[in-house]
Amino acid sequence: MAADKVVETVVVGNYVEMETEGKPQNMKSKLSNFFWHGGSVYDAWFSCSSNQVAQVLLTLPYSFSQLGMLSGILFQLFYGLLGSWTAYLISILYVEYRTRKEREKVDFRNHVIQWFEVLDGLLGKHWRNVGLAFNCTFLLFGSVIQLIACASNIYYINDNLDKRTWTYIFGACCATTVFIPSFHNYRIWSFLGLLMTTYTAWYLTIASLLHGQVEGVKHAGPTKLVLYFTGATNILYTFGGHAVTVEIMHAMWKPQKFKAIYLLATLYVITLTLPSAAAVYWAFGDMLLNHSNAFSLLPRSPFRDMAVILMLIHQFITFGFACTPLYFVWEKAIGMHECKSLCKRAAARLPVVIPIWFLAIVFPFFGPINSTVGSLLVSFTVYIIPALAHIFTFKSAAARENAVEQPPKFVGRWVGTYTINVFVVVWVLVVGFGFGGWASMTNFIHQIDTFGLFTKCYQCLPPQGVLPPPPHSFNTTVAPSPHHQPSFNHTHHNL
């Protein structure tokens, strides 16, 4: 009966400029729809998979060196499952909110529903304000991380420019995402993005195995609690990409079918992240403690250059994923969200890119910034708040009885759901935010003390005659440029 209710009441809305109903379609419009307009289950799966694993693929081997092989594998499986559960909760709350509003004859055809509006409609303005603050801050720094990753990666192909200059260049490139109206329009980009990360993941895996272990390789991790929890929170960040779940659902023609999509996306992502992180860590061991970007240890080859280029393109796509919800919030704040002119909305969106650009130049700490964002922002945005919101939305017997979607039997219905939610809140609050926040902030502050804010070229080789920063237990060793590849005294294949 509940399922019937969902089908009857939940009908996805569309942006005005994407409406094509009742209009004759020629070949051009059909091609446009095929590449540009996506709202199927497959589109949602590609969006979730592509958005979940991006530049973090390159920092997971670094996390394995901090955690050790066993803990690295277990944390990936555990946080993958935890992330899938809270994404499921977000989807349930979205359908609940959407159904209630549409029973009140609210029309969403010209409006994209966002997470803070779901919280507002179900729990009130205080929940809305908290959700909005955490979500926007997380997505802001998520976009910052993509820019930092672009500069870090391109340096391994071309070191004629320093990383700060590359950040300026890629900031301007990523600003073009203002022209992408909504998640409806990421169909071809999501598909290509997933192909790119799939290639990169398997390049890292195969190249590391063919390279073999470096002479005297050590796998000492975990050695220190600070490093251990820093690595754990980077994995928490990896599987916390569902801050855009509501926007992806709203772009679907039948959003009630989203429930298991994130889990299926996570299962595929794990087939990329586990083999690549394990293989690179197996080959290079504790050297990764001083190299947060996996590209820095692999010898230069056409295959590596291809992986770098593909990751750069994918980071542009992921920047759009993280920034589009911010564009929506800004449009609503200035009254431009329902404007029919795409060019006017694009122009209105440009101010959102400026603080992202600025912060990427201030904090260029590729690797450590992931863990910091994971512990302080991801922990609340996509784990604690959704679990608490589900508990409070359905705390009364009447709310549970009239819920559009009843919890599945295999988790124990409402009792089981409540128990899992409490576990998620306690675990992430203590381990993710508590220990993880302490560890990641300690590491992050160390990066500032060592390299300084606005550093021109984070972890780059210093000019000849200039001494590098003193060695430390954190990742302060400089990374080699493309013309200074590391010598490992080991015979290897150049893949």
Coordinates of C-alpha atoms in Angstrom, one line a residue:
M1 CA 0.0 0.0 0.0
A2 CA 2.9 2.4 0.9
A3 CA 4.6 1.7 -2.4
D4 CA 1.3 2.5 -4.2
K5 CA 1.2 5.8 -2.4
V6 CA 4.6 6.7 -3.6
V7 CA 3.9 6.0 -7.2
E8 CA 0.7 8.0 -7.1
T9 CA 2.0 11.1 -5.4
V10 CA 5.6 11.5 -6.4
V11 CA 6.1 12.8 -9.9
V12 CA 9.4 14.5 -10.7
G13 CA 9.4 18.2 -11.8
N14 CA 11.5 19.7 -14.5
Y15 CA 13.3 23.0 -15.0
V16 CA 11.5 25.3 -17.4
E17 CA 14.3 25.3 -20.0
M18 CA 14.3 21.5 -20.1
E19 CA 10.6 21.1 -20.7
T20 CA 9.9 19.5 -24.1
E21 CA 6.5 18.0 -23.5
G22 CA 4.1 18.6 -26.4
K23 CA 6.8 19.9 -28.7
P24 CA 7.7 18.0 -32.0
Q25 CA 11.2 16.6 -31.8
N26 CA 13.7 16.7 -34.7
M27 CA 17.0 14.8 -34.9
K28 CA 18.8 17.7 -33.2
S29 CA 16.5 17.7 -30.2
K30 CA 16.6 13.9 -30.0
L31 CA 20.4 14.0 -29.9
S32 CA 20.2 16.8 -27.3
N33 CA 17.9 14.7 -25.1
F34 CA 20.2 11.7 -25.5
F35 CA 23.3 13.4 -24.3
W36 CA 21.9 16.3 -22.2
H37 CA 18.7 15.2 -20.5
G38 CA 19.1 12.4 -18.0
G39 CA 16.5 11.3 -15.4
S40 CA 16.6 7.5 -15.5
V41 CA 17.8 5.1 -12.8
Y42 CA 21.0 4.6 -14.8
D43 CA 21.7 8.3 -15.0
A44 CA 21.3 8.5 -11.2
W45 CA 23.7 5.5 -10.8
F46 CA 26.3 7.1 -13.0
S47 CA 26.0 10.4 -11.2
C48 CA 26.4 8.8 -7.8
S49 CA 29.3 6.6 -8.9
S50 CA 31.1 9.3 -10.7
N51 CA 30.6 11.8 -7.9
Q52 CA 31.7 9.5 -5.2
V53 CA 35.2 8.6 -6.4
A54 CA 37.2 11.4 -7.9
Q55 CA 40.6 12.9 -6.7
V56 CA 40.2 10.9 -3.5
L57 CA 41.2 7.8 -5.5
L58 CA 44.8 9.3 -5.5
T59 CA 44.9 9.8 -1.8
L60 CA 43.6 6.4 -0.6
P61 CA 47.0 4.7 -0.9
Y62 CA 48.3 7.5 1.4
S63 CA 45.5 6.6 3.8
F64 CA 46.5 2.9 3.6
S65 CA 50.0 3.9 4.6
Q66 CA 48.6 5.6 7.7
L67 CA 46.1 2.8 8.6
G68 CA 47.9 -0.4 7.4
M69 CA 46.5 -2.8 4.9
L70 CA 43.9 -4.6 7.0
S71 CA 42.4 -1.4 8.6
G72 CA 42.4 0.3 5.2
I73 CA 40.3 -2.5 3.7
L74 CA 38.0 -2.8 6.6
F75 CA 37.3 1.0 6.9
Q76 CA 36.5 1.1 3.2
L77 CA 33.9 -1.7 3.5
F78 CA 32.5 -0.2 6.8
Y79 CA 32.2 3.4 5.7
G80 CA 30.9 2.3 2.3
L81 CA 28.0 0.5 4.0
L82 CA 27.5 3.4 6.5
G83 CA 27.3 5.9 3.6
S84 CA 24.9 3.8 1.7
W85 CA 22.6 3.6 4.7
T86 CA 22.5 7.4 5.3
A87 CA 22.0 8.0 1.6
Y88 CA 19.0 5.7 1.9
L89 CA 17.7 7.7 4.8
I90 CA 18.1 10.9 2.8
S91 CA 16.1 9.4 -0.1
I92 CA 13.3 8.3 2.3
L93 CA 13.1 11.8 3.8
Y94 CA 13.0 13.4 0.4
V95 CA 10.1 11.2 -0.8
E96 CA 8.3 11.9 2.5
Y97 CA 8.7 15.6 2.1
R98 CA 7.8 15.6 -1.6
T99 CA 4.7 13.5 -1.1
R100 CA 3.4 15.8 1.7
K101 CA 4.0 18.9 -0.3
E102 CA 2.4 17.5 -3.5
R103 CA -0.7 16.5 -1.4
E104 CA -0.9 20.2 -0.7
K105 CA -0.8 20.9 -4.4
V106 CA 2.7 22.4 -4.4
D107 CA 4.2 22.5 -7.9
F108 CA 7.9 21.8 -8.2
R109 CA 8.3 22.0 -12.0
N110 CA 10.3 25.3 -11.8
H111 CA 12.0 24.5 -8.5
V112 CA 14.8 22.1 -7.5
I113 CA 14.3 20.7 -4.0
Q114 CA 17.3 20.7 -1.8
W115 CA 18.3 19.0 1.5
F116 CA 17.8 22.1 3.7
E117 CA 14.2 22.5 2.3
V118 CA 13.5 18.8 3.2
L119 CA 14.7 19.5 6.7
D120 CA 12.6 22.7 6.9
G121 CA 9.4 21.0 5.7
L122 CA 9.7 18.0 8.0
L123 CA 11.4 19.4 11.1
G124 CA 11.3 23.2 11.0
K125 CA 13.6 26.2 10.5
H126 CA 16.2 25.3 13.1
W127 CA 17.0 22.0 11.4
R128 CA 16.9 23.9 8.1
N129 CA 19.5 26.4 9.2
V130 CA 21.9 23.7 10.6
G131 CA 21.5 21.6 7.5
L132 CA 22.1 24.5 5.2
A133 CA 25.2 25.7 7.1
F134 CA 26.9 22.2 7.1
N135 CA 25.8 21.3 3.6
C136 CA 26.9 24.5 1.9
T137 CA 30.2 24.6 3.8
F138 CA 31.0 21.0 2.9
L139 CA 30.1 21.5 -0.8
L140 CA 32.2 24.7 -0.8
F141 CA 35.3 22.9 0.5
G142 CA 34.5 19.9 -1.7
S143 CA 34.8 22.3 -4.7
V144 CA 38.0 23.7 -3.2
I145 CA 39.5 20.2 -3.0
Q146 CA 38.7 19.6 -6.7
L147 CA 40.6 22.7 -7.7
I148 CA 43.6 21.8 -5.5
A149 CA 43.6 18.3 -7.0
C150 CA 43.7 19.8 -10.5
A151 CA 46.8 21.8 -9.7
S152 CA 48.4 18.9 -7.9
N153 CA 47.9 16.5 -10.8
I154 CA 48.8 18.7 -13.8
Y155 CA 52.1 19.4 -12.1
Y156 CA 53.2 15.8 -12.7
I157 CA 52.9 16.5 -16.5
N158 CA 54.1 20.1 -16.7
D159 CA 56.1 21.8 -13.9
N160 CA 56.8 24.9 -16.0
L161 CA 54.1 26.6 -13.9
D162 CA 53.8 26.3 -10.1
K163 CA 50.7 24.8 -8.6
R164 CA 49.3 28.2 -7.5
T165 CA 49.3 29.4 -11.1
W166 CA 47.7 26.1 -12.2
T167 CA 45.0 26.8 -9.6
Y168 CA 44.3 30.2 -11.2
I169 CA 43.9 28.5 -14.6
F170 CA 41.7 25.7 -13.5
G171 CA 39.6 28.0 -11.4
A172 CA 38.7 29.9 -14.6
C173 CA 38.0 26.6 -16.4
C174 CA 35.8 25.2 -13.6
A175 CA 33.8 28.5 -13.6
T176 CA 32.2 27.4 -16.9
T177 CA 30.0 24.9 -14.9
V178 CA 27.7 27.9 -14.2
F179 CA 26.2 27.1 -17.7
I180 CA 25.1 23.5 -16.6
P181 CA 21.5 24.1 -15.5
S182 CA 21.0 21.1 -13.1
F183 CA 21.8 17.4 -12.5
H184 CA 19.5 16.5 -15.4
N185 CA 22.2 17.8 -17.7
Y186 CA 25.1 15.7 -16.4
R187 CA 24.1 12.5 -18.3
I188 CA 27.1 12.4 -20.7
W189 CA 29.5 13.9 -18.2
S190 CA 28.6 11.3 -15.5
F191 CA 29.1 8.5 -17.9
L192 CA 32.5 9.8 -19.1
G193 CA 33.6 10.7 -15.6
L194 CA 33.1 7.1 -14.4
L195 CA 35.0 5.8 -17.4
M196 CA 37.9 8.1 -16.5
T197 CA 38.1 7.1 -12.9
T198 CA 37.8 3.4 -13.9
Y199 CA 40.8 3.8 -16.2
T200 CA 42.8 5.6 -13.5
A201 CA 42.0 3.1 -10.8
W202 CA 43.1 0.2 -12.9
Y203 CA 46.1 2.0 -14.2
L204 CA 47.2 2.5 -10.5
T205 CA 46.6 -1.1 -9.8
I206 CA 48.3 -2.6 -12.8
A207 CA 51.2 -0.1 -12.9
S208 CA 52.0 -0.8 -9.2
L209 CA 51.9 -4.6 -9.7
L210 CA 54.2 -4.4 -12.7
H211 CA 56.5 -2.0 -10.9
G212 CA 56.8 -4.4 -8.1
Q213 CA 57.9 -3.6 -4.5
V214 CA 60.6 -1.0 -4.1
E215 CA 63.8 -2.2 -2.5
G216 CA 63.5 -2.4 1.3
V217 CA 59.8 -1.6 1.3
K218 CA 58.2 -1.3 4.7
H219 CA 54.6 -1.6 5.7
A220 CA 54.8 -0.4 9.3
G221 CA 51.3 1.2 9.6
P222 CA 49.6 2.0 11.8
T223 CA 52.3 3.6 13.8
K224 CA 50.7 6.7 15.4
L225 CA 47.1 7.5 16.4
V226 CA 47.2 10.8 14.7
L227 CA 48.1 9.2 11.4
Y228 CA 45.6 6.3 12.0
F229 CA 42.6 8.6 12.5
T230 CA 43.7 11.0 9.8
G231 CA 43.6 8.0 7.3
A232 CA 40.3 6.8 8.7
T233 CA 38.6 10.2 8.2
N234 CA 39.9 10.4 4.6
I235 CA 37.9 7.2 3.9
L236 CA 34.9 8.7 5.8
Y237 CA 35.2 11.6 3.3
T238 CA 35.5 9.1 0.4
F239 CA 32.1 7.6 1.0
G240 CA 30.4 10.8 2.1
G241 CA 29.7 12.0 -1.4
H242 CA 25.9 11.9 -1.0
A243 CA 25.5 15.5 0.0
V244 CA 24.0 16.0 -3.4
T245 CA 21.6 13.0 -3.1
V246 CA 18.5 15.2 -3.0
E247 CA 19.5 17.1 -6.1
I248 CA 20.2 13.9 -8.0
M249 CA 16.9 12.4 -6.9
H250 CA 15.0 15.5 -8.0
A251 CA 16.5 15.1 -11.4
M252 CA 15.1 11.6 -11.7
W253 CA 11.8 10.9 -13.5
K254 CA 10.9 8.4 -10.8
P255 CA 12.8 9.4 -7.6
Q256 CA 11.2 6.7 -5.5
K257 CA 13.5 4.2 -7.4
F258 CA 16.6 5.8 -5.9
K259 CA 16.6 3.7 -2.6
A260 CA 19.2 1.1 -3.6
I261 CA 21.1 3.2 -6.2
Y262 CA 23.7 4.6 -3.8
L263 CA 24.5 1.1 -2.5
L264 CA 24.9 -0.2 -6.0
A265 CA 27.2 2.7 -6.8
T266 CA 29.2 2.1 -3.7
L267 CA 29.7 -1.5 -4.6
Y268 CA 31.1 -0.5 -7.9
V269 CA 33.3 2.2 -6.4
I270 CA 34.8 -0.3 -4.0
T271 CA 35.9 -2.4 -7.0
L272 CA 38.0 0.6 -8.0
T273 CA 39.3 1.9 -4.6
L274 CA 40.3 -1.3 -2.9
P275 CA 42.5 -2.9 -5.6
S276 CA 44.2 0.5 -6.5
A277 CA 44.9 1.5 -2.9
A278 CA 46.1 -1.9 -1.9
A279 CA 48.3 -2.4 -4.9
V280 CA 50.0 1.1 -4.6
Y281 CA 50.5 0.5 -0.9
W282 CA 51.9 -3.0 -1.5
A283 CA 54.4 -1.6 -4.0
F284 CA 55.6 1.5 -2.1
G285 CA 54.7 1.0 1.5
D286 CA 55.6 3.7 4.0
M287 CA 57.0 6.0 1.2
L288 CA 53.4 7.0 0.8
L289 CA 53.4 8.7 4.1
N290 CA 55.4 11.5 2.4
H291 CA 53.5 11.3 -0.9
S292 CA 49.8 12.1 -0.6
N293 CA 49.3 11.9 -4.4
A294 CA 49.8 8.4 -5.8
F295 CA 50.9 9.7 -9.2
S296 CA 54.1 11.1 -7.6
L297 CA 55.6 7.6 -7.0
L298 CA 54.8 6.0 -10.3
P299 CA 57.3 6.5 -13.2
R300 CA 56.2 8.8 -15.9
S301 CA 54.8 7.1 -19.0
P302 CA 52.1 7.7 -21.6
F303 CA 49.7 5.6 -19.5
R304 CA 50.3 7.8 -16.4
D305 CA 50.0 11.0 -18.5
M306 CA 46.7 9.7 -19.8
A307 CA 45.5 9.0 -16.3
V308 CA 46.5 12.5 -15.1
I309 CA 44.6 14.1 -18.0
L310 CA 41.5 12.0 -17.5
M311 CA 41.5 12.8 -13.8
L312 CA 41.8 16.5 -14.6
I313 CA 38.7 16.3 -16.8
H314 CA 36.9 14.3 -14.1
Q315 CA 37.7 16.8 -11.5
F316 CA 36.1 19.5 -13.6
I317 CA 32.9 17.3 -13.7
T318 CA 33.1 16.7 -9.9
F319 CA 33.6 20.4 -9.3
G320 CA 30.2 20.9 -11.1
F321 CA 28.6 18.2 -9.0
A322 CA 29.7 19.9 -5.8
C323 CA 29.0 23.5 -6.9
T324 CA 25.6 23.0 -8.6
P325 CA 23.7 22.8 -5.3
L326 CA 25.6 26.0 -4.2
Y327 CA 24.4 27.6 -7.4
F328 CA 20.8 26.7 -6.5
V329 CA 21.1 28.1 -3.0
W330 CA 22.6 31.3 -4.3
E331 CA 19.9 31.6 -7.0
K332 CA 17.1 31.2 -4.4
A333 CA 18.8 33.8 -2.1
I334 CA 18.8 36.4 -4.9
G335 CA 15.5 35.5 -6.5
M336 CA 16.9 34.1 -9.7
H337 CA 16.1 30.4 -9.3
E338 CA 13.0 30.4 -11.4
C339 CA 14.4 32.7 -14.1
K340 CA 13.9 31.2 -17.6
S341 CA 17.1 32.6 -19.0
L342 CA 20.0 30.3 -18.7
C343 CA 22.5 33.0 -19.5
K344 CA 21.1 35.3 -16.7
R345 CA 21.3 32.5 -14.2
A346 CA 24.8 31.6 -15.3
A347 CA 25.9 35.2 -14.8
A348 CA 24.2 35.3 -11.4
R349 CA 26.1 32.1 -10.3
L350 CA 29.6 33.5 -11.0
P351 CA 30.1 35.0 -7.5
V352 CA 29.9 31.5 -6.0
V353 CA 33.1 30.5 -7.7
I354 CA 35.2 33.4 -6.3
P355 CA 35.5 32.2 -2.6
I356 CA 36.2 28.7 -3.9
W357 CA 39.0 30.0 -6.0
F358 CA 40.4 32.0 -3.1
L359 CA 40.3 29.2 -0.6
A360 CA 42.0 26.8 -3.0
I361 CA 44.9 29.3 -3.1
V362 CA 45.0 29.8 0.7
F363 CA 44.9 26.0 1.6
P364 CA 46.6 24.0 -1.2
F365 CA 47.2 21.0 1.1
F366 CA 46.2 18.1 -1.2
G367 CA 45.5 15.1 1.0
P368 CA 45.4 16.5 4.5
I369 CA 42.5 18.9 3.6
N370 CA 40.4 15.8 2.7
S371 CA 40.6 14.4 6.2
T372 CA 39.9 17.7 7.8
V373 CA 36.8 18.3 5.7
G374 CA 35.8 14.6 6.3
S375 CA 35.9 14.9 10.1
L376 CA 34.5 18.4 10.6
L377 CA 31.9 18.6 7.8
V378 CA 31.2 15.3 6.2
S379 CA 30.6 13.6 9.6
F380 CA 27.6 15.9 10.3
T381 CA 26.4 16.7 6.8
V382 CA 25.8 13.2 5.5
Y383 CA 26.0 10.9 8.5
I384 CA 24.9 12.5 11.8
I385 CA 22.2 15.0 10.6
P386 CA 20.4 12.5 8.2
A387 CA 20.3 9.8 11.0
L388 CA 19.0 12.3 13.6
A389 CA 16.5 13.8 11.1
H390 CA 15.0 10.3 10.4
I391 CA 14.7 9.6 14.1
F392 CA 12.9 12.9 14.8
T393 CA 10.7 12.9 11.7
F394 CA 9.3 9.5 12.6
K395 CA 9.4 9.7 16.4
S396 CA 5.6 9.6 16.8
A397 CA 3.5 6.5 16.3
A398 CA 1.3 8.5 13.9
A399 CA 4.2 9.6 11.7
R400 CA 5.5 6.0 11.5
E401 CA 2.1 4.6 10.7
N402 CA 1.5 7.2 7.9
A403 CA 5.0 7.1 6.5
V404 CA 5.1 6.9 2.7
E405 CA 7.9 4.4 2.9
Q406 CA 8.1 1.8 5.6
P407 CA 11.5 0.4 6.7
P408 CA 12.5 -2.9 5.1
K409 CA 11.9 -6.1 7.1
F410 CA 15.5 -7.3 6.9
V411 CA 16.7 -4.4 9.0
G412 CA 14.1 -5.0 11.7
R413 CA 11.5 -2.4 10.6
W414 CA 11.3 0.7 12.9
V415 CA 13.2 -0.7 15.9
G416 CA 16.1 -1.9 13.7
T417 CA 16.2 1.4 11.8
Y418 CA 16.2 3.4 15.1
T419 CA 19.0 1.2 16.4
I420 CA 21.2 1.6 13.3
N421 CA 20.6 5.3 13.3
V422 CA 21.7 5.7 16.9
F423 CA 24.8 3.6 16.2
V424 CA 25.6 5.8 13.2
V425 CA 25.3 9.0 15.3
V426 CA 27.4 7.7 18.2
W427 CA 30.1 6.1 16.0
V428 CA 30.6 9.1 13.7
L429 CA 30.4 11.6 16.5
V430 CA 33.1 9.8 18.6
V431 CA 35.3 8.3 16.0
G432 CA 34.8 10.5 12.9
F433 CA 34.3 13.9 14.5
G434 CA 36.0 13.4 17.8
F435 CA 39.2 11.4 17.2
G436 CA 39.2 12.1 13.5
G437 CA 38.8 15.9 14.0
W438 CA 41.7 15.9 16.5
A439 CA 44.0 13.9 14.2
S440 CA 43.1 15.7 11.0
M441 CA 43.3 19.2 12.5
T442 CA 46.7 18.3 14.1
N443 CA 48.0 17.3 10.7
F444 CA 46.4 20.3 8.9
I445 CA 47.9 22.8 11.3
H446 CA 51.3 21.1 10.8
Q447 CA 50.9 21.7 7.0
I448 CA 50.3 25.4 7.7
D449 CA 53.3 25.6 10.1
T450 CA 55.6 23.8 7.6
F451 CA 54.5 25.3 4.3
G452 CA 52.5 28.4 5.2
L453 CA 49.2 29.7 3.9
F454 CA 49.2 30.8 0.2
T455 CA 52.2 28.5 -0.4
K456 CA 53.2 28.8 -4.1
C457 CA 53.9 25.2 -4.8
Y458 CA 52.8 22.7 -2.1
Q459 CA 55.2 19.6 -1.9
C460 CA 57.1 20.7 -5.0
L461 CA 60.9 20.3 -5.4
P462 CA 62.7 23.4 -4.1
P463 CA 65.0 25.3 -6.4
Q464 CA 68.6 24.1 -6.5
G465 CA 70.6 25.3 -3.5
V466 CA 67.4 25.7 -1.4
L467 CA 66.9 23.2 1.4
P468 CA 63.5 21.5 1.6
P469 CA 61.4 21.7 4.8
P470 CA 62.7 19.5 7.6
P471 CA 61.4 15.9 7.6
H472 CA 58.6 15.1 10.0
S473 CA 56.3 12.2 10.7
F474 CA 53.6 13.9 8.6
N475 CA 53.5 14.2 4.8
T476 CA 56.0 17.1 4.4
T477 CA 58.4 15.5 2.0
V478 CA 58.4 17.2 -1.3
A479 CA 57.0 15.4 -4.3
P480 CA 59.1 15.0 -7.5
S481 CA 58.3 17.0 -10.6
P482 CA 57.8 15.3 -13.9
H483 CA 61.5 15.8 -14.7
H484 CA 62.7 14.4 -11.3
Q485 CA 61.1 11.0 -11.0
P486 CA 62.2 9.0 -7.9
S487 CA 64.8 6.3 -8.3
F488 CA 64.1 3.2 -6.4
N489 CA 67.0 1.0 -7.5
H490 CA 64.5 -1.5 -8.7
T491 CA 63.8 -2.9 -12.2
H492 CA 60.2 -2.0 -13.2
H493 CA 58.0 -1.8 -16.3
N494 CA 57.0 1.6 -17.5
L495 CA 53.2 1.3 -17.5

